[in-house]
Amino acid sequence: GENVEQHPSTLSVQEGDSAVIKCTYSDSASNYFPWYKQELGKRPQLIIDIRSNVGEKKDQRIAVTLNKTAKHFSLHITETQPEDSAVYFCAASINYGQNFVFGPGTRLSVLP
Amino acid sequence: GAGVSQSPSNKVTEKGKDVELRCDPISGHTALYWYRQSLGQGLEFLIYFQGNSAPDKSGLPSDRFSAERTGGSVSTLTIQRTQQEDSAVYLCASSLVSGGSDTQYFGPGTRLTVL
């Protein structure tokens, strides 16, 4: 079955710097890759997603890149702000939404 | 509009007792997912319902866990003979269509504590 790895497990950056979180997946049939942000004590919320027919997607300060050949995808946050501090989860699924497998999460701390 | 709701928000039970957790998905969403999140850990997939199709139960950790979805809407996750390792937050999510618009919306979760 699918296996998703995520690195780093923790990440601290200074406010205004960029943060990059990387995920790898094992199943080449995976075709949908969402990223979720989970603030302390709250539910996960989708922040951006990408499908396998696209290499990059941007939404303001957030971007996601996908390398299908290498089976990895990355989340990029630019001009980080303290409110970006949270745990970020990547996920991979086959059939655009069936049977999601999540990465273990990255705890991002943005230091003022 | 109303989001995904779950009840109860907190459940404390004794080891060996059965518990039922409820999820009300967003109206019209055909796909429903259950996940488990242990303290400080990631999201563990449990089960997935899509329309009238047979559910994908591949993530259920043991036969003590079962789930049903009545009328394609409300879902109940049942844990029989609870164990301390079952303590976790159980999250439900729903999405409009699997295979098309697939954004998952999560409920607030049920925090289960097994004493």
GROMACS .gro file of C-alpha atoms in nm:
model
  227
    1GLY     CA    1   0.000   0.000   0.000
    2GLU     CA    2   0.086   0.367  -0.009
    3ASN     CA    3   0.345   0.504   0.231
    4VAL     CA    4   0.399   0.875   0.282
    5GLU     CA    5   0.707   1.016   0.451
    6GLN     CA    6   0.742   1.377   0.560
    7HIS     CA    7   1.045   1.585   0.655
    8PRO     CA    8   1.140   1.759   0.869
    9SER     CA    9   0.937   1.658   1.173
   10THR     CA   10   0.998   1.999   1.329
   11LEU     CA   11   1.096   2.327   1.168
   12SER     CA   12   1.171   2.664   1.323
   13VAL     CA   13   1.210   2.974   1.110
   14GLN     CA   14   1.236   3.345   1.176
   15GLU     CA   15   0.937   3.557   1.085
   16GLY     CA   16   0.967   3.665   0.724
   17ASP     CA   17   1.181   3.370   0.619
   18SER     CA   18   1.061   3.086   0.396
   19ALA     CA   19   0.969   2.738   0.510
   20VAL     CA   20   0.982   2.422   0.302
   21ILE     CA   21   0.831   2.086   0.395
   22LYS     CA   22   0.891   1.781   0.180
   23CYS     CA   23   0.693   1.461   0.136
   24THR     CA   24   0.763   1.145  -0.056
   25TYR     CA   25   0.515   0.877  -0.155
   26SER     CA   26   0.557   0.521  -0.268
   27ASP     CA   27   0.260   0.442  -0.491
   28SER     CA   28   0.302   0.582  -0.842
   29ALA     CA   29  -0.075   0.554  -0.887
   30SER     CA   30  -0.134   0.834  -0.635
   31ASN     CA   31  -0.270   1.135  -0.815
   32TYR     CA   32  -0.399   1.381  -0.557
   33PHE     CA   33  -0.185   1.551  -0.293
   34PRO     CA   34  -0.346   1.784  -0.038
   35TRP     CA   35  -0.177   1.973   0.243
   36TYR     CA   36  -0.350   2.035   0.574
   37LYS     CA   37  -0.275   2.279   0.851
   38GLN     CA   38  -0.370   2.187   1.205
   39GLU     CA   39  -0.346   2.447   1.476
   40LEU     CA   40  -0.321   2.334   1.834
   41GLY     CA   41  -0.646   2.179   1.950
   42LYS     CA   42  -0.822   2.240   1.620
   43ARG     CA   43  -0.926   2.030   1.326
   44PRO     CA   44  -0.709   1.992   1.014
   45GLN     CA   45  -0.791   2.237   0.739
   46LEU     CA   46  -0.697   2.214   0.375
   47ILE     CA   47  -0.460   2.489   0.269
   48ILE     CA   48  -0.360   2.381  -0.080
   49ASP     CA   49  -0.371   2.076  -0.302
   50ILE     CA   50  -0.223   1.958  -0.628
   51ARG     CA   51  -0.316   1.695  -0.882
   52SER     CA   52  -0.080   1.475  -1.075
   53ASN     CA   53  -0.132   1.657  -1.404
   54VAL     CA   54   0.014   1.978  -1.258
   55GLY     CA   55   0.371   2.049  -1.151
   56GLU     CA   56   0.319   2.356  -0.936
   57LYS     CA   57   0.039   2.551  -0.778
   58LYS     CA   58   0.048   2.881  -0.590
   59ASP     CA   59  -0.193   3.058  -0.362
   60GLN     CA   60  -0.056   3.384  -0.225
   61ARG     CA   61   0.226   3.293   0.014
   62ILE     CA   62   0.179   2.920  -0.025
   63ALA     CA   63   0.296   2.700  -0.310
   64VAL     CA   64   0.315   2.330  -0.372
   65THR     CA   65   0.540   2.154  -0.621
   66LEU     CA   66   0.509   1.797  -0.745
   67ASN     CA   67   0.774   1.577  -0.903
   68LYS     CA   68   0.597   1.266  -1.025
   69THR     CA   69   0.914   1.099  -1.147
   70ALA     CA   70   1.081   1.126  -0.810
   71LYS     CA   71   0.751   1.077  -0.626
   72HIS     CA   72   0.787   1.375  -0.401
   73PHE     CA   73   0.599   1.696  -0.339
   74SER     CA   74   0.680   1.999  -0.131
   75LEU     CA   75   0.503   2.280   0.048
   76HIS     CA   76   0.662   2.623   0.032
   77ILE     CA   77   0.556   2.908   0.259
   78THR     CA   78   0.712   3.246   0.193
   79GLU     CA   79   0.722   3.552   0.420
   80THR     CA   80   0.624   3.340   0.717
   81GLN     CA   81   0.416   3.493   0.994
   82PRO     CA   82   0.361   3.379   1.354
   83GLU     CA   83   0.010   3.264   1.264
   84ASP     CA   84   0.166   3.011   1.025
   85SER     CA   85   0.282   2.819   1.333
   86ALA     CA   86   0.101   2.486   1.328
   87VAL     CA   87   0.140   2.122   1.234
   88TYR     CA   88   0.130   2.062   0.861
   89PHE     CA   89   0.028   1.728   0.713
   90CYS     CA   90   0.075   1.612   0.360
   91ALA     CA   91  -0.134   1.335   0.212
   92ALA     CA   92  -0.155   1.123  -0.100
   93SER     CA   93  -0.450   0.947  -0.250
   94ILE     CA   94  -0.543   0.739  -0.547
   95ASN     CA   95  -0.850   0.812  -0.755
   96TYR     CA   96  -0.851   1.179  -0.655
   97GLY     CA   97  -0.974   1.141  -0.304
   98GLN     CA   98  -1.012   0.779  -0.216
   99ASN     CA   99  -0.815   0.622   0.066
  100PHE     CA  100  -0.596   0.906   0.183
  101VAL     CA  101  -0.261   0.828   0.345
  102PHE     CA  102  -0.120   1.107   0.558
  103GLY     CA  103   0.238   1.191   0.638
  104PRO     CA  104   0.334   1.206   1.007
  105GLY     CA  105   0.327   1.585   1.015
  106THR     CA  106   0.571   1.875   1.052
  107ARG     CA  107   0.551   2.111   1.345
  108LEU     CA  108   0.634   2.457   1.214
  109SER     CA  109   0.727   2.732   1.457
  110VAL     CA  110   0.762   3.086   1.326
  111LEU     CA  111   0.967   3.291   1.568
  112PRO     CA  112   0.889   3.664   1.597
  113GLY     CA  113  -2.357   2.659   0.596
  114ALA     CA  114  -2.318   2.390   0.859
  115GLY     CA  115  -1.993   2.204   0.860
  116VAL     CA  116  -1.916   1.851   0.968
  117SER     CA  117  -2.032   1.787   1.320
  118GLN     CA  118  -1.935   1.512   1.559
  119SER     CA  119  -2.068   1.396   1.891
  120PRO     CA  120  -1.984   1.365   2.165
  121SER     CA  121  -1.695   1.609   2.175
  122ASN     CA  122  -1.544   1.419   2.466
  123LYS     CA  123  -1.599   1.065   2.585
  124VAL     CA  124  -1.446   0.902   2.888
  125THR     CA  125  -1.508   0.533   2.928
  126GLU     CA  126  -1.380   0.238   3.121
  127LYS     CA  127  -1.172  -0.032   2.964
  128GLY     CA  128  -1.389  -0.307   2.822
  129LYS     CA  129  -1.693  -0.089   2.756
  130ASP     CA  130  -1.835  -0.022   2.408
  131VAL     CA  131  -1.854   0.331   2.267
  132GLU     CA  132  -2.032   0.489   1.972
  133LEU     CA  133  -1.909   0.800   1.801
  134ARG     CA  134  -2.129   0.993   1.563
  135CYS     CA  135  -2.052   1.199   1.256
  136ASP     CA  136  -2.289   1.425   1.064
  137PRO     CA  137  -2.129   1.513   0.731
  138ILE     CA  138  -2.200   1.822   0.528
  139SER     CA  139  -2.532   1.780   0.355
  140GLY     CA  140  -2.491   1.640   0.006
  141HIS     CA  141  -2.140   1.510   0.061
  142THR     CA  142  -2.120   1.156  -0.068
  143ALA     CA  143  -1.779   1.063   0.071
  144LEU     CA  144  -1.716   1.020   0.444
  145TYR     CA  145  -1.391   0.931   0.618
  146TRP     CA  146  -1.296   0.834   0.970
  147TYR     CA  147  -0.947   0.900   1.105
  148ARG     CA  148  -0.778   0.852   1.438
  149GLN     CA  149  -0.520   1.093   1.577
  150SER     CA  150  -0.324   0.994   1.883
  151LEU     CA  151  -0.170   1.269   2.094
  152GLY     CA  152   0.095   1.451   1.896
  153GLN     CA  153   0.070   1.206   1.610
  154GLY     CA  154  -0.047   1.210   1.253
  155LEU     CA  155  -0.377   1.111   1.103
  156GLU     CA  156  -0.445   0.739   1.078
  157PHE     CA  157  -0.702   0.640   0.817
  158LEU     CA  158  -0.971   0.406   0.950
  159ILE     CA  159  -1.257   0.370   0.704
  160TYR     CA  160  -1.404   0.536   0.397
  161PHE     CA  161  -1.762   0.545   0.266
  162GLN     CA  162  -1.848   0.655  -0.085
  163GLY     CA  163  -2.212   0.670  -0.184
  164ASN     CA  164  -2.372   0.327  -0.188
  165SER     CA  165  -2.048   0.142  -0.251
  166ALA     CA  166  -1.907  -0.105  -0.003
  167PRO     CA  167  -1.690   0.083   0.248
  168ASP     CA  168  -1.314   0.065   0.242
  169LYS     CA  169  -1.238  -0.083   0.584
  170SER     CA  170  -0.869  -0.137   0.522
  171GLY     CA  171  -0.761   0.101   0.798
  172LEU     CA  172  -0.961  -0.047   1.085
  173PRO     CA  173  -0.704  -0.163   1.341
  174SER     CA  174  -0.898  -0.462   1.473
  175ASP     CA  175  -1.233  -0.636   1.457
  176ARG     CA  176  -1.337  -0.440   1.765
  177PHE     CA  177  -1.384  -0.143   1.533
  178SER     CA  178  -1.680  -0.110   1.300
  179ALA     CA  179  -1.863   0.170   1.128
  180GLU     CA  180  -2.182   0.218   0.941
  181ARG     CA  181  -2.339   0.493   0.743
  182THR     CA  182  -2.715   0.506   0.737
  183GLY     CA  183  -2.900   0.651   0.442
  184GLY     CA  184  -2.579   0.782   0.293
  185SER     CA  185  -2.555   1.052   0.559
  186VAL     CA  186  -2.488   1.006   0.931
  187SER     CA  187  -2.212   0.767   1.027
  188THR     CA  188  -2.144   0.587   1.352
  189LEU     CA  189  -1.807   0.446   1.453
  190THR     CA  190  -1.836   0.174   1.716
  191ILE     CA  191  -1.552   0.048   1.928
  192GLN     CA  192  -1.626  -0.264   2.125
  193ARG     CA  193  -1.443  -0.373   2.440
  194THR     CA  194  -1.237  -0.055   2.444
  195GLN     CA  195  -0.870  -0.070   2.536
  196GLN     CA  196  -0.645   0.205   2.670
  197GLU     CA  197  -0.460   0.221   2.339
  198ASP     CA  198  -0.788   0.326   2.176
  199SER     CA  199  -0.755   0.664   2.349
  200ALA     CA  200  -0.723   0.925   2.076
  201VAL     CA  201  -0.912   1.193   1.891
  202TYR     CA  202  -1.141   1.043   1.630
  203LEU     CA  203  -1.191   1.273   1.334
  204CYS     CA  204  -1.456   1.250   1.069
  205ALA     CA  205  -1.431   1.423   0.732
  206SER     CA  206  -1.658   1.449   0.433
  207SER     CA  207  -1.616   1.553   0.074
  208LEU     CA  208  -1.859   1.635  -0.203
  209VAL     CA  209  -1.748   1.382  -0.463
  210SER     CA  210  -1.459   1.141  -0.466
  211GLY     CA  211  -1.299   1.153  -0.808
  212GLY     CA  212  -1.393   1.513  -0.876
  213SER     CA  213  -1.417   1.778  -0.609
  214ASP     CA  214  -1.241   1.607  -0.326
  215THR     CA  215  -1.164   1.868  -0.064
  216GLN     CA  216  -1.212   1.705   0.273
  217TYR     CA  217  -1.378   1.904   0.545
  218PHE     CA  218  -1.300   1.783   0.893
  219GLY     CA  219  -1.525   1.775   1.195
  220PRO     CA  220  -1.405   1.894   1.536
  221GLY     CA  221  -1.333   1.541   1.650
  222THR     CA  222  -1.430   1.327   1.947
  223ARG     CA  223  -1.168   1.293   2.216
  224LEU     CA  224  -1.192   0.939   2.353
  225THR     CA  225  -1.025   0.854   2.681
  226VAL     CA  226  -1.024   0.494   2.794
  227LEU     CA  227  -0.940   0.455   3.162
   0.00000   0.00000   0.00000
